[in-house]
CSV table of C-alpha atoms (C1' of nucleotides) and ligand atoms in Angstrom, one decimal:
chain,number,residue,atom,x,y,z
D,233,MET,CA,0.0,0.0,0.0
D,234,SER,CA,2.7,2.5,1.1
D,235,GLU,CA,1.1,5.8,0.2
D,236,ILE,CA,-2.4,5.6,-1.2
D,237,LEU,CA,-4.8,6.7,1.6
D,238,THR,CA,-8.2,6.2,0.3
D,239,GLN,CA,-11.1,8.3,1.5
D,240,SER,CA,-12.3,5.3,3.4
D,241,ILE,CA,-9.0,4.8,5.2
D,242,GLN,CA,-8.8,8.5,6.0
D,243,ASP,CA,-12.2,8.2,7.7
D,244,TYR,CA,-11.1,5.2,9.7
D,245,LEU,CA,-8.0,6.9,10.9
D,246,LYS,CA,-9.9,10.0,11.8
D,247,GLN,CA,-12.4,8.0,14.0
D,248,ILE,CA,-9.6,6.0,15.6
D,249,TYR,CA,-7.9,9.2,16.5
D,250,ASP,CA,-11.0,10.5,18.1
D,251,LEU,CA,-12.0,7.4,19.9
D,252,SER,CA,-8.5,6.7,21.2
D,253,ALA,CA,-7.9,10.3,22.3
D,254,ASP,CA,-8.6,9.3,25.9
D,255,GLY,CA,-5.8,6.7,25.9
D,256,THR,CA,-8.1,3.6,25.5
D,257,PRO,CA,-8.0,1.9,22.1
D,258,ALA,CA,-10.9,2.4,19.7
D,259,SER,CA,-13.3,-0.6,19.8
D,260,THR,CA,-14.6,-2.4,16.7
D,261,ASN,CA,-18.2,-1.7,17.6
D,262,ASP,CA,-17.6,2.0,18.3
D,263,LEU,CA,-15.8,2.4,15.0
D,264,ALA,CA,-18.5,0.5,13.2
D,265,ALA,CA,-21.1,2.8,14.7
D,266,ARG,CA,-19.2,6.0,13.9
D,267,LEU,CA,-18.4,4.9,10.4
D,268,GLY,CA,-21.8,3.5,9.6
D,269,VAL,CA,-20.5,0.1,8.5
D,270,ALA,CA,-20.8,-3.4,9.9
D,271,PRO,CA,-18.4,-4.5,12.7
D,272,ALA,CA,-17.1,-7.2,10.4
D,273,SER,CA,-16.0,-4.6,8.0
D,274,VAL,CA,-14.1,-2.8,10.7
D,275,THR,CA,-12.3,-5.9,11.7
D,276,GLY,CA,-11.3,-6.4,8.1
D,277,MET,CA,-10.0,-2.9,7.7
D,278,LEU,CA,-8.1,-2.9,11.0
D,279,GLN,CA,-6.3,-6.0,9.9
D,280,ARG,CA,-5.4,-4.4,6.7
D,281,LEU,CA,-4.2,-1.1,8.3
D,282,SER,CA,-2.1,-2.9,10.8
D,283,ASN,CA,-0.4,-5.0,8.1
D,284,VAL,CA,0.5,-2.4,5.6
D,285,SER,CA,4.0,-0.9,5.8
D,286,PRO,CA,4.4,1.4,7.4
D,287,ALA,CA,1.6,0.2,9.7
D,288,LEU,CA,-1.0,2.8,10.3
D,289,VAL,CA,-2.7,1.2,13.3
D,290,VAL,CA,-1.7,-1.0,16.2
D,291,TYR,CA,-4.2,-3.8,16.4
D,292,LYS,CA,-4.4,-7.0,18.5
D,293,LYS,CA,-7.4,-9.2,18.2
D,294,HIS,CA,-10.2,-8.3,20.5
D,295,GLN,CA,-8.3,-5.4,21.9
D,296,GLY,CA,-9.2,-2.5,19.7
D,297,ALA,CA,-7.0,-0.2,17.7
D,298,THR,CA,-4.7,2.8,18.3
D,299,LEU,CA,-2.7,4.8,15.8
D,300,THR,CA,0.9,4.5,15.0
D,301,VAL,CA,3.0,7.6,14.5
D,302,GLU,CA,2.3,7.4,10.8
D,303,GLY,CA,-1.4,6.8,11.3
D,304,GLU,CA,-1.6,9.7,13.6
D,305,ARG,CA,0.1,12.0,11.1
D,306,ALA,CA,-2.4,10.9,8.4
D,307,ALA,CA,-5.3,11.5,10.8
D,308,LEU,CA,-4.1,14.9,11.8
D,309,GLU,CA,-3.7,15.8,8.1
D,310,VAL,CA,-7.3,15.0,7.5
D,311,ILE,CA,-8.4,16.7,10.7
D,312,ARG,CA,-6.5,19.8,9.7
D,313,HIS,CA,-8.2,19.9,6.3
D,314,HIS,CA,-11.6,19.4,7.9
D,315,ARG,CA,-11.2,22.2,10.5
D,316,LEU,CA,-9.7,24.6,8.1
D,317,LEU,CA,-12.4,24.0,5.6
D,318,GLU,CA,-15.1,24.5,8.3
D,319,THR,CA,-13.6,27.8,9.3
D,320,TRP,CA,-13.3,28.9,5.7
D,321,LEU,CA,-16.8,27.9,4.7
D,322,VAL,CA,-18.1,29.9,7.6
D,323,GLN,CA,-15.9,32.9,7.0
D,324,THR,CA,-16.1,33.2,3.2
D,325,LEU,CA,-19.4,31.5,2.1
D,326,GLY,CA,-21.6,32.4,5.0
D,327,TYR,CA,-22.2,28.9,6.2
D,328,THR,CA,-23.5,28.6,9.8
D,329,TRP,CA,-21.7,26.4,12.3
D,330,ASP,CA,-24.4,23.7,12.1
D,331,GLU,CA,-24.1,23.4,8.3
D,332,VAL,CA,-20.4,23.1,7.8
D,333,HIS,CA,-19.6,19.6,9.0
D,334,GLU,CA,-21.0,17.5,6.2
D,335,GLU,CA,-19.5,19.7,3.5
D,336,ALA,CA,-16.1,19.6,5.2
D,337,CYS,CA,-16.4,15.8,5.5
D,338,ARG,CA,-16.5,15.4,1.8
D,339,LEU,CA,-14.0,18.1,0.9
D,340,GLU,CA,-11.3,17.1,3.4
D,341,HIS,CA,-10.3,14.1,1.3
D,342,VAL,CA,-9.7,15.9,-2.0
D,343,ILE,CA,-8.1,19.3,-1.4
D,344,SER,CA,-4.5,19.7,-2.3
D,345,GLU,CA,-1.7,20.8,0.1
D,346,ASP,CA,-1.6,23.9,-2.0
D,347,PHE,CA,-5.3,24.6,-1.3
D,348,GLU,CA,-4.8,23.9,2.4
D,349,ARG,CA,-2.0,26.5,2.5
D,350,ARG,CA,-4.0,29.0,0.6
D,351,ILE,CA,-7.0,28.9,2.9
D,352,ALA,CA,-4.9,28.7,6.0
D,353,ALA,CA,-3.1,31.9,4.9
D,354,ALA,CA,-6.3,33.6,3.8
D,355,LEU,CA,-7.8,32.9,7.2
D,356,GLY,CA,-4.6,34.1,9.0
D,357,ASN,CA,-3.7,30.6,10.2
D,358,PRO,CA,-6.5,30.2,12.6
D,359,VAL,CA,-6.1,28.1,15.8
D,360,ARG,CA,-9.7,27.0,16.3
D,361,ASP,CA,-12.5,26.1,14.0
D,362,PRO,CA,-16.1,27.4,14.2
D,363,HIS,CA,-16.9,24.9,17.0
D,364,GLY,CA,-13.8,25.8,18.9
D,365,ASP,CA,-11.9,22.6,18.0
D,366,LEU,CA,-8.2,23.1,17.8
D,367,ILE,CA,-6.7,23.0,14.3
D,368,PRO,CA,-3.6,20.8,13.9
D,369,THR,CA,-0.7,23.0,12.9
D,370,ALA,CA,0.9,22.9,9.4
D,371,ASP,CA,3.6,20.5,10.7
D,372,LEU,CA,0.8,18.3,12.0
D,373,THR,CA,1.0,18.6,15.7
D,374,MET,CA,-2.2,19.0,17.7
D,375,PRO,CA,-2.0,22.0,20.1
D,376,ASN,CA,-2.8,21.0,23.6
D,377,ASP,CA,-6.2,21.9,24.9
D,378,ASP,CA,-6.4,23.6,28.3
D,379,THR,CA,-10.2,23.8,28.4
D,380,ARG,CA,-12.4,21.9,30.8
D,381,PRO,CA,-16.1,20.9,30.6
D,382,LEU,CA,-18.6,23.5,31.6
D,383,ALA,CA,-20.0,20.6,33.8
D,384,SER,CA,-17.0,21.0,36.1
D,385,LEU,CA,-17.9,24.5,37.1
D,386,ARG,CA,-19.7,25.3,40.4
D,387,THR,CA,-21.8,28.1,41.7
D,388,GLY,CA,-20.0,31.4,41.4
D,389,GLU,CA,-17.5,30.3,38.8
D,390,ALA,CA,-17.3,31.8,35.4
D,391,GLY,CA,-15.5,31.2,32.1
D,392,THR,CA,-15.4,31.9,28.4
D,393,VAL,CA,-16.8,29.2,26.1
D,394,LYS,CA,-14.0,27.9,24.0
D,395,ARG,CA,-15.3,24.8,22.4
D,396,VAL,CA,-18.5,22.8,21.7
D,397,HIS,CA,-18.4,19.1,21.1
D,398,GLY,CA,-20.8,17.5,18.7
D,399,ALA,CA,-21.7,17.7,15.0
D,400,ASP,CA,-25.5,17.3,15.2
D,401,PRO,CA,-27.0,20.4,13.6
D,402,ALA,CA,-30.1,20.4,15.8
D,403,PHE,CA,-27.9,20.2,18.9
D,404,LEU,CA,-25.7,23.1,17.7
D,405,ARG,CA,-28.7,25.2,16.9
D,406,HIS,CA,-30.1,24.6,20.3
D,407,LEU,CA,-26.8,25.7,21.9
D,408,GLN,CA,-26.9,28.8,19.7
D,409,GLY,CA,-30.4,29.6,21.0
D,410,LEU,CA,-28.9,29.6,24.5
D,411,GLY,CA,-26.0,31.7,23.5
D,412,LEU,CA,-23.5,28.9,24.3
D,413,VAL,CA,-21.2,29.5,21.4
D,414,PRO,CA,-17.4,30.0,21.4
D,415,GLY,CA,-16.6,33.4,22.8
D,416,ALA,CA,-19.6,33.6,25.1
D,417,GLN,CA,-19.1,34.6,28.8
D,418,VAL,CA,-20.7,32.2,31.2
D,419,HIS,CA,-21.4,32.7,34.9
D,420,VAL,CA,-22.7,29.8,37.0
D,421,GLN,CA,-25.5,31.0,39.2
D,422,ALA,CA,-26.4,27.6,40.7
D,423,TYR,CA,-25.4,24.0,40.7
D,424,SER,CA,-27.9,21.2,41.4
D,425,GLU,CA,-26.1,18.4,43.3
D,426,PHE,CA,-28.4,15.6,42.2
D,427,ASP,CA,-28.9,16.0,38.5
D,428,GLY,CA,-25.8,18.1,37.8
D,429,ASN,CA,-27.9,20.9,36.3
D,430,LEU,CA,-26.3,24.3,36.1
D,431,THR,CA,-28.1,27.6,36.1
D,432,LEU,CA,-26.2,29.8,33.7
D,433,GLN,CA,-26.0,33.4,32.9
D,434,VAL,CA,-24.7,33.5,29.3
D,435,ASP,CA,-23.7,37.0,28.1
D,436,SER,CA,-26.9,39.0,28.2
D,437,HIS,CA,-29.2,36.1,27.4
D,438,PRO,CA,-32.0,35.2,29.9
D,439,ALA,CA,-30.7,32.8,32.5
D,440,CYS,CA,-31.1,29.1,31.7
D,441,VAL,CA,-30.9,25.8,33.4
D,442,VAL,CA,-28.9,23.1,31.5
D,443,GLY,CA,-28.2,19.5,32.2
D,444,LEU,CA,-25.2,17.3,31.9
D,445,ALA,CA,-26.0,16.3,28.3
D,446,ILE,CA,-25.2,19.9,27.4
D,447,THR,CA,-22.6,20.9,30.0
D,448,LYS,CA,-20.4,17.9,29.3
D,449,GLN,CA,-20.2,19.0,25.6
D,450,VAL,CA,-19.3,22.6,26.2
D,451,PHE,CA,-15.8,23.5,27.2
D,452,VAL,CA,-14.5,26.7,28.9
X,77,MET,CA,-28.1,1.8,-9.9
X,78,SER,CA,-30.7,4.6,-10.4
X,79,GLU,CA,-29.0,7.5,-8.6
X,80,ILE,CA,-25.5,6.8,-7.4
X,81,LEU,CA,-23.2,8.6,-9.8
X,82,THR,CA,-19.7,7.6,-8.7
X,83,GLN,CA,-16.7,9.9,-9.4
X,84,SER,CA,-15.6,7.4,-12.0
X,85,ILE,CA,-19.0,7.5,-13.8
X,86,GLN,CA,-19.0,11.3,-13.6
X,87,ASP,CA,-15.6,11.4,-15.3
X,88,TYR,CA,-16.8,9.1,-18.1
X,89,LEU,CA,-19.9,11.2,-18.7
X,90,LYS,CA,-17.9,14.4,-18.8
X,91,GLN,CA,-15.5,13.0,-21.4
X,92,ILE,CA,-18.3,11.5,-23.5
X,93,TYR,CA,-20.0,14.9,-23.4
X,94,ASP,CA,-16.8,16.5,-24.6
X,95,LEU,CA,-15.9,14.0,-27.3
X,96,SER,CA,-19.4,13.8,-28.7
X,97,ALA,CA,-19.9,17.5,-28.8
X,98,ASP,CA,-19.3,17.5,-32.5
X,99,GLY,CA,-22.1,15.1,-33.1
X,100,THR,CA,-20.0,12.0,-33.6
X,101,PRO,CA,-20.1,9.4,-30.9
X,102,ALA,CA,-17.1,9.2,-28.5
X,103,SER,CA,-14.9,6.2,-29.4
X,104,THR,CA,-13.7,3.6,-26.9
X,105,ASN,CA,-10.0,4.4,-27.6
X,106,ASP,CA,-10.4,8.2,-27.3
X,107,LEU,CA,-12.3,7.7,-24.0
X,108,ALA,CA,-9.6,5.4,-22.7
X,109,ALA,CA,-6.9,7.9,-23.6
X,110,ARG,CA,-8.8,10.8,-21.9
X,111,LEU,CA,-9.6,8.8,-18.8
X,112,GLY,CA,-6.2,7.1,-18.5
X,113,VAL,CA,-7.7,3.6,-18.4
X,114,ALA,CA,-7.4,0.6,-20.7
X,115,PRO,CA,-9.8,0.4,-23.7
X,116,ALA,CA,-11.3,-2.8,-22.3
X,117,SER,CA,-12.2,-0.9,-19.1
X,118,VAL,CA,-14.1,1.6,-21.2
X,119,THR,CA,-16.1,-1.1,-23.0
X,120,GLY,CA,-17.1,-2.5,-19.7
X,121,MET,CA,-18.2,0.9,-18.3
X,122,LEU,CA,-20.1,1.8,-21.5
X,123,GLN,CA,-22.1,-1.5,-21.3
X,124,ARG,CA,-22.9,-0.7,-17.7
X,125,LEU,CA,-23.9,2.9,-18.3
X,126,SER,CA,-26.2,1.9,-21.2
X,127,ASN,CA,-27.9,-0.8,-19.2
X,128,VAL,CA,-28.8,1.1,-16.1
X,129,SER,CA,-32.2,2.7,-15.8
X,130,PRO,CA,-32.5,5.3,-16.8
X,131,ALA,CA,-29.7,4.7,-19.3
X,132,LEU,CA,-27.0,7.3,-19.2
X,133,VAL,CA,-25.4,6.6,-22.5
X,134,VAL,CA,-26.5,5.2,-25.9
X,135,TYR,CA,-24.0,2.5,-26.9
X,136,LYS,CA,-23.9,0.1,-29.8
X,137,LYS,CA,-21.0,-2.3,-30.1
X,138,HIS,CA,-18.2,-0.8,-32.2
X,139,GLN,CA,-20.1,2.4,-32.7
X,140,GLY,CA,-19.0,4.5,-29.7
X,141,ALA,CA,-21.2,6.3,-27.2
X,142,THR,CA,-23.4,9.3,-26.9
X,143,LEU,CA,-25.2,10.6,-23.9
X,144,THR,CA,-28.9,10.2,-23.2
X,145,VAL,CA,-30.8,13.2,-21.9
X,146,GLU,CA,-30.2,11.9,-18.3
X,147,GLY,CA,-26.5,11.4,-19.1
X,148,GLU,CA,-26.2,14.8,-20.5
X,149,ARG,CA,-27.8,16.4,-17.4
X,150,ALA,CA,-25.4,14.5,-15.2
X,151,ALA,CA,-22.5,15.6,-17.3
X,152,LEU,CA,-23.6,19.2,-17.3
X,153,GLU,CA,-24.0,19.1,-13.6
X,154,VAL,CA,-20.3,18.1,-13.2
X,155,ILE,CA,-19.2,20.6,-15.8
X,156,ARG,CA,-21.0,23.4,-14.0
X,157,HIS,CA,-19.3,22.4,-10.8
X,158,HIS,CA,-15.9,22.3,-12.5
X,159,ARG,CA,-16.2,25.6,-14.2
X,160,LEU,CA,-17.7,27.4,-11.2
X,161,LEU,CA,-14.9,26.0,-9.0
X,162,GLU,CA,-12.3,27.1,-11.4
X,163,THR,CA,-13.7,30.6,-11.5
X,164,TRP,CA,-13.9,30.7,-7.8
X,165,LEU,CA,-10.4,29.4,-7.1
X,166,VAL,CA,-9.1,32.1,-9.3
X,167,GLN,CA,-11.2,34.9,-7.9
X,168,THR,CA,-11.0,34.1,-4.2
X,169,LEU,CA,-7.8,32.1,-3.6
X,170,GLY,CA,-5.5,33.7,-6.2
X,171,TYR,CA,-5.0,30.6,-8.3
X,172,THR,CA,-3.8,31.2,-11.8
X,173,TRP,CA,-5.6,29.8,-14.8
X,174,ASP,CA,-3.0,27.2,-15.4
X,175,GLU,CA,-3.3,25.8,-11.8
X,176,VAL,CA,-7.0,25.5,-11.4
X,177,HIS,CA,-7.9,22.5,-13.5
X,178,GLU,CA,-6.5,19.7,-11.4
X,179,GLU,CA,-8.0,21.1,-8.2
X,180,ALA,CA,-11.4,21.6,-9.8
X,181,CYS,CA,-11.3,18.0,-11.2
X,182,ARG,CA,-11.2,16.6,-7.7
X,183,LEU,CA,-13.6,19.1,-6.0
X,184,GLU,CA,-16.2,18.9,-8.7
X,185,HIS,CA,-17.4,15.4,-7.5
X,186,VAL,CA,-17.9,16.3,-3.9
X,187,ILE,CA,-19.4,19.7,-3.5
X,188,SER,CA,-23.1,20.0,-2.5
X,189,GLU,CA,-25.8,21.8,-4.5
X,190,ASP,CA,-25.8,24.3,-1.7
X,191,PHE,CA,-22.1,24.9,-2.1
X,192,GLU,CA,-22.6,25.3,-5.8
X,193,ARG,CA,-25.3,27.9,-5.3
X,194,ARG,CA,-23.2,29.8,-2.8
X,195,ILE,CA,-20.2,30.2,-5.0
X,196,ALA,CA,-22.3,30.9,-8.0
X,197,ALA,CA,-24.0,33.7,-6.1
X,198,ALA,CA,-20.8,35.0,-4.6
X,199,LEU,CA,-19.3,35.2,-8.1
X,200,GLY,CA,-22.4,36.9,-9.5
X,201,ASN,CA,-23.5,33.9,-11.6
X,202,PRO,CA,-20.6,34.1,-14.1
X,203,VAL,CA,-21.1,33.0,-17.6
X,204,ARG,CA,-17.6,31.9,-18.4
X,205,ASP,CA,-14.8,30.3,-16.5
X,206,PRO,CA,-11.2,31.5,-16.4
X,207,HIS,CA,-10.4,29.8,-19.7
X,208,GLY,CA,-13.5,31.3,-21.3
X,209,ASP,CA,-15.5,28.1,-21.3
X,210,LEU,CA,-19.2,28.6,-20.9
X,211,ILE,CA,-20.7,27.6,-17.6
X,212,PRO,CA,-23.9,25.6,-17.8
X,213,THR,CA,-26.7,27.4,-16.2
X,214,ALA,CA,-28.3,26.4,-12.9
X,215,ASP,CA,-31.1,24.6,-14.7
X,216,LEU,CA,-28.4,22.7,-16.6
X,217,THR,CA,-28.5,24.0,-20.1
X,218,MET,CA,-25.4,24.9,-21.9
X,219,PRO,CA,-25.5,28.4,-23.4
X,220,ASN,CA,-24.6,28.4,-27.0
X,221,ASP,CA,-21.2,29.4,-28.1
X,222,ASP,CA,-21.0,32.0,-30.9
X,223,THR,CA,-17.2,32.1,-31.0
X,224,ARG,CA,-15.0,30.9,-33.8
X,225,PRO,CA,-11.4,29.7,-33.9
X,226,LEU,CA,-8.8,32.4,-34.2
X,227,ALA,CA,-7.5,30.2,-37.1
X,228,SER,CA,-10.5,31.2,-39.2
X,229,LEU,CA,-9.5,34.9,-39.2
X,230,ARG,CA,-7.7,36.5,-42.1
X,231,THR,CA,-5.5,39.5,-42.7
X,232,GLY,CA,-7.2,42.6,-41.5
X,233,GLU,CA,-9.7,40.9,-39.3
X,234,ALA,CA,-9.8,41.4,-35.6
X,235,GLY,CA,-11.6,40.1,-32.5
X,236,THR,CA,-11.7,39.7,-28.8
X,237,VAL,CA,-10.4,36.4,-27.3
X,238,LYS,CA,-13.3,34.7,-25.7
X,239,ARG,CA,-12.1,31.2,-24.9
X,240,VAL,CA,-8.9,29.1,-24.9
X,241,HIS,CA,-9.1,25.3,-25.2
X,242,GLY,CA,-6.8,23.0,-23.4
X,243,ALA,CA,-5.8,22.2,-19.8
X,244,ASP,CA,-2.1,21.7,-20.1
X,245,PRO,CA,-0.5,24.3,-17.7
X,246,ALA,CA,2.6,24.8,-19.9
X,247,PHE,CA,0.4,25.5,-22.9
X,248,LEU,CA,-1.7,28.0,-20.9
X,249,ARG,CA,1.4,29.8,-19.6
X,250,HIS,CA,2.8,30.0,-23.1
X,251,LEU,CA,-0.5,31.7,-24.3
X,252,GLN,CA,-0.3,34.0,-21.4
X,253,GLY,CA,3.1,35.0,-22.4
X,254,LEU,CA,1.7,36.0,-25.8
X,255,GLY,CA,-1.2,37.8,-24.2
X,256,LEU,CA,-3.6,35.4,-25.7
X,257,VAL,CA,-6.0,35.3,-22.7
X,258,PRO,CA,-9.8,35.9,-22.6
X,259,GLY,CA,-10.5,39.6,-23.0
X,260,ALA,CA,-7.4,40.3,-25.2
X,261,GLN,CA,-7.9,42.3,-28.4
X,262,VAL,CA,-6.4,40.6,-31.4
X,263,HIS,CA,-5.6,42.0,-34.9
X,264,VAL,CA,-4.5,39.8,-37.7
X,265,GLN,CA,-1.7,41.4,-39.5
X,266,ALA,CA,-0.8,38.6,-41.9
X,267,TYR,CA,-2.0,35.2,-42.9
X,268,SER,CA,0.4,32.6,-44.3
X,269,GLU,CA,-1.4,30.5,-46.8
X,270,PHE,CA,0.7,27.4,-46.6
X,271,ASP,CA,1.3,26.7,-42.9
X,272,GLY,CA,-1.7,28.7,-41.7
X,273,ASN,CA,0.4,30.9,-39.5
X,274,LEU,CA,-1.1,34.1,-38.3
X,275,THR,CA,0.9,37.2,-37.5
X,276,LEU,CA,-0.9,38.8,-34.6
X,277,GLN,CA,-1.0,42.1,-32.7
X,278,VAL,CA,-2.3,41.2,-29.3
X,279,ASP,CA,-3.2,44.3,-27.2
X,280,SER,CA,0.0,46.1,-26.8
X,281,HIS,CA,2.2,43.1,-26.8
X,282,PRO,CA,5.0,42.8,-29.4
X,283,ALA,CA,3.6,41.2,-32.6
X,284,CYS,CA,3.9,37.4,-32.8
X,285,VAL,CA,3.5,34.7,-35.4
X,286,VAL,CA,1.5,31.7,-34.2
X,287,GLY,CA,0.7,28.4,-35.9
X,288,LEU,CA,-2.4,26.3,-36.2
X,289,ALA,CA,-1.6,24.3,-33.0
X,290,ILE,CA,-2.4,27.6,-31.2
X,291,THR,CA,-4.9,29.4,-33.4
X,292,LYS,CA,-7.2,26.4,-33.5
X,293,GLN,CA,-7.3,26.4,-29.7
X,294,VAL,CA,-8.1,30.1,-29.2
X,295,PHE,CA,-11.6,31.3,-29.9
X,296,VAL,CA,-12.7,34.9,-30.6
N,21,DA,C1',-18.1,-21.1,38.6
N,22,DA,C1',-21.7,-21.4,35.3
N,23,DA,C1',-24.6,-19.4,32.4
N,24,DT,C1',-25.8,-15.7,29.6
N,25,DA,C1',-25.0,-11.7,27.0
N,26,DT,C1',-22.1,-8.9,24.3
N,27,DT,C1',-18.4,-8.1,21.4
N,28,DT,C1',-15.4,-9.5,17.9
N,29,DT,C1',-13.7,-12.4,14.4
N,30,DT,C1',-14.0,-15.7,10.5
N,31,DA,C1',-15.7,-17.4,6.3
N,32,DG,C1',-17.9,-16.7,2.3
N,33,DT,C1',-20.2,-13.5,-1.0
N,34,DC,C1',-21.0,-9.2,-3.7
N,35,DT,C1',-20.1,-4.9,-6.5
N,36,DA,C1',-17.4,-1.3,-8.7
N,37,DA,C1',-13.6,-0.6,-11.3
N,38,DG,C1',-9.8,-1.6,-12.9
N,39,DC,C1',-6.2,-4.9,-15.6
N,40,DT,C1',-4.1,-8.4,-19.4
N,41,DA,C1',-4.4,-11.5,-23.1
N,42,DA,C1',-6.9,-13.3,-26.7
N,43,DA,C1',-10.6,-13.1,-30.0
N,44,DT,C1',-13.3,-10.4,-33.0
N,45,DT,C1',-14.8,-6.7,-35.9
N,46,DT,C1',-14.0,-2.7,-38.6
N,47,DT,C1',-11.0,0.0,-41.5
N,48,DA,C1',-7.2,0.8,-44.5
N,49,DT,C1',-3.9,-0.9,-47.9
N,50,DT,C1',-2.3,-3.3,-51.3
G,181,DA,C1',-11.1,-8.9,-53.1
G,182,DA,C1',-7.6,-10.2,-50.0
G,183,DT,C1',-4.7,-9.0,-46.6
G,184,DA,C1',-2.8,-6.2,-43.0
G,185,DA,C1',-3.5,-2.9,-39.4
G,186,DA,C1',-6.2,-0.7,-36.0
G,187,DA,C1',-10.0,-0.6,-32.9
G,188,DT,C1',-13.0,-2.9,-30.0
G,189,DT,C1',-14.8,-6.6,-27.3
G,190,DT,C1',-14.8,-10.8,-24.6
G,191,DA,C1',-13.1,-13.7,-21.0
G,192,DG,C1',-11.0,-14.2,-17.0
G,193,DC,C1',-8.5,-12.2,-13.0
G,194,DT,C1',-7.5,-8.6,-9.2
G,195,DT,C1',-8.3,-5.3,-5.4
G,196,DA,C1',-10.9,-2.4,-2.2
G,197,DG,C1',-14.4,-2.2,0.6
G,198,DA,C1',-18.6,-3.5,1.8
G,199,DC,C1',-22.2,-7.3,3.5
G,200,DT,C1',-24.4,-11.5,6.2
G,201,DA,C1',-24.3,-15.5,9.0
G,202,DA,C1',-22.0,-18.4,12.0
G,203,DA,C1',-18.2,-19.2,15.2
G,204,DA,C1',-15.3,-17.7,18.9
G,205,DA,C1',-13.8,-14.8,22.5
G,206,DT,C1',-14.7,-11.7,26.3
G,207,DA,C1',-17.6,-9.6,29.8
G,208,DT,C1',-21.5,-9.7,32.8
G,209,DT,C1',-24.9,-11.9,35.7
G,210,DT,C1',-26.7,-15.0,38.4
U,277,LIG,MN1,-2.8,18.7,4.2
U,278,LIG,MN1,-15.6,21.4,13.7
U,279,LIG,MN1,-24.7,20.9,-9.0
U,280,LIG,MN1,-11.9,25.6,-17.5
DNA sequence: AAATATTTTTAGTCTAAGCTAAATTTTATT
DNA sequence: AATAAAATTTAGCTTAGACTAAAAATATTT
């Protein structure tokens, strides 16, 4: 194989990167769910990706997959494309943050390095995409993220929204309705011990009470 | 099949459109050369494309291929994408006209109709791309071209360059060196009967003598 | 510790899209 | 008209990437 990274392979690597970000290997089933393919297909691909040279993933039967250094580079390459594209679609074509993901998912596999450089330069080498996700640098290192989940704040604490996790357009539009977008100032007015709900003052929006399903996905 | 037009199919349709534009069906060999595949592969694909419903091409053994109405629509769709993308890459990212073709060839298959609409609107619904090729309209009709080859001009005649045929970057850069780009004013100062050479005054460039290999590819 | 449930892998099949080599058909040349 | 050359098609093979059904391994409950 050596150097032909198909779109399909790029998608696998991207998802393995994501699922193994916490240190635990990506499981067959999780990958299958993320990629919309059957688990058996994932097994087949993991075997292939771990047998090419250089290997792109480390895979041991029944123990999930992690990326090799080469695999990670390839994943970061695609992620950089994706996030630059999202930023650029928003800035130059008026896409909204809930619309960009799908388009970027298709474009990320076909743009040239030249195209990448041009949009990065045109955007002023941005550090985060419209959802606040960090954009891997041109030399393919992922900046480290010093944010923490909104869910970890307690009464009286405050912060600036840096990042929102999740690609579901409806979810993103809901957050936008609450004002919970990157850049927003948030004050925690109350914390409910039992359900984890937070009462928030977001910029000048009316106060709102949000549950863990939201506060775990928003980072400050 | 019904509605899944793969990238490969789109490329076949595009080339059939081009090769059969003069009324004669596209031949297997010509298609193979254009697409960079073996003639046998073309035969296989033509059989497939003529057997799907609705059929995309009309194909009779040994007689080449033309497009059906559905095939032509699909081809025009891709061509519209290609030409809008080229225009847009030049206008917004500073690509030069010899650089855009390859990038557009990859992007044309993956952009959404929404993306198409957005760039068309941003560009003010352009009629021609950077090479002067006509852009199919949003409802997928190809405007008709009233240009004629520079080669058909004779001493004393003049015209405005409208279109340049060919995707080879070196060729395009050569034309640019001569000033033969869309918009240029050309006066024919002399015509050589035997080799067909024309002596041209292009805008304020120094006069130049160009052969049929060039004058047949430039349209006024 | 067994039994059950879940996860993962294997085995076998399918389609798209290519390939080569050989056969056939069409076209061009004597 | 016969022959040679060129173009095209057929036949059979390959690879990527999916699928289903069955088998095997691991994890969870009782
Ligand atoms: Mn890149
Ligand atoms: Mn994003
Ligand atoms: Mn379109
Ligand atoms: Mn063009």
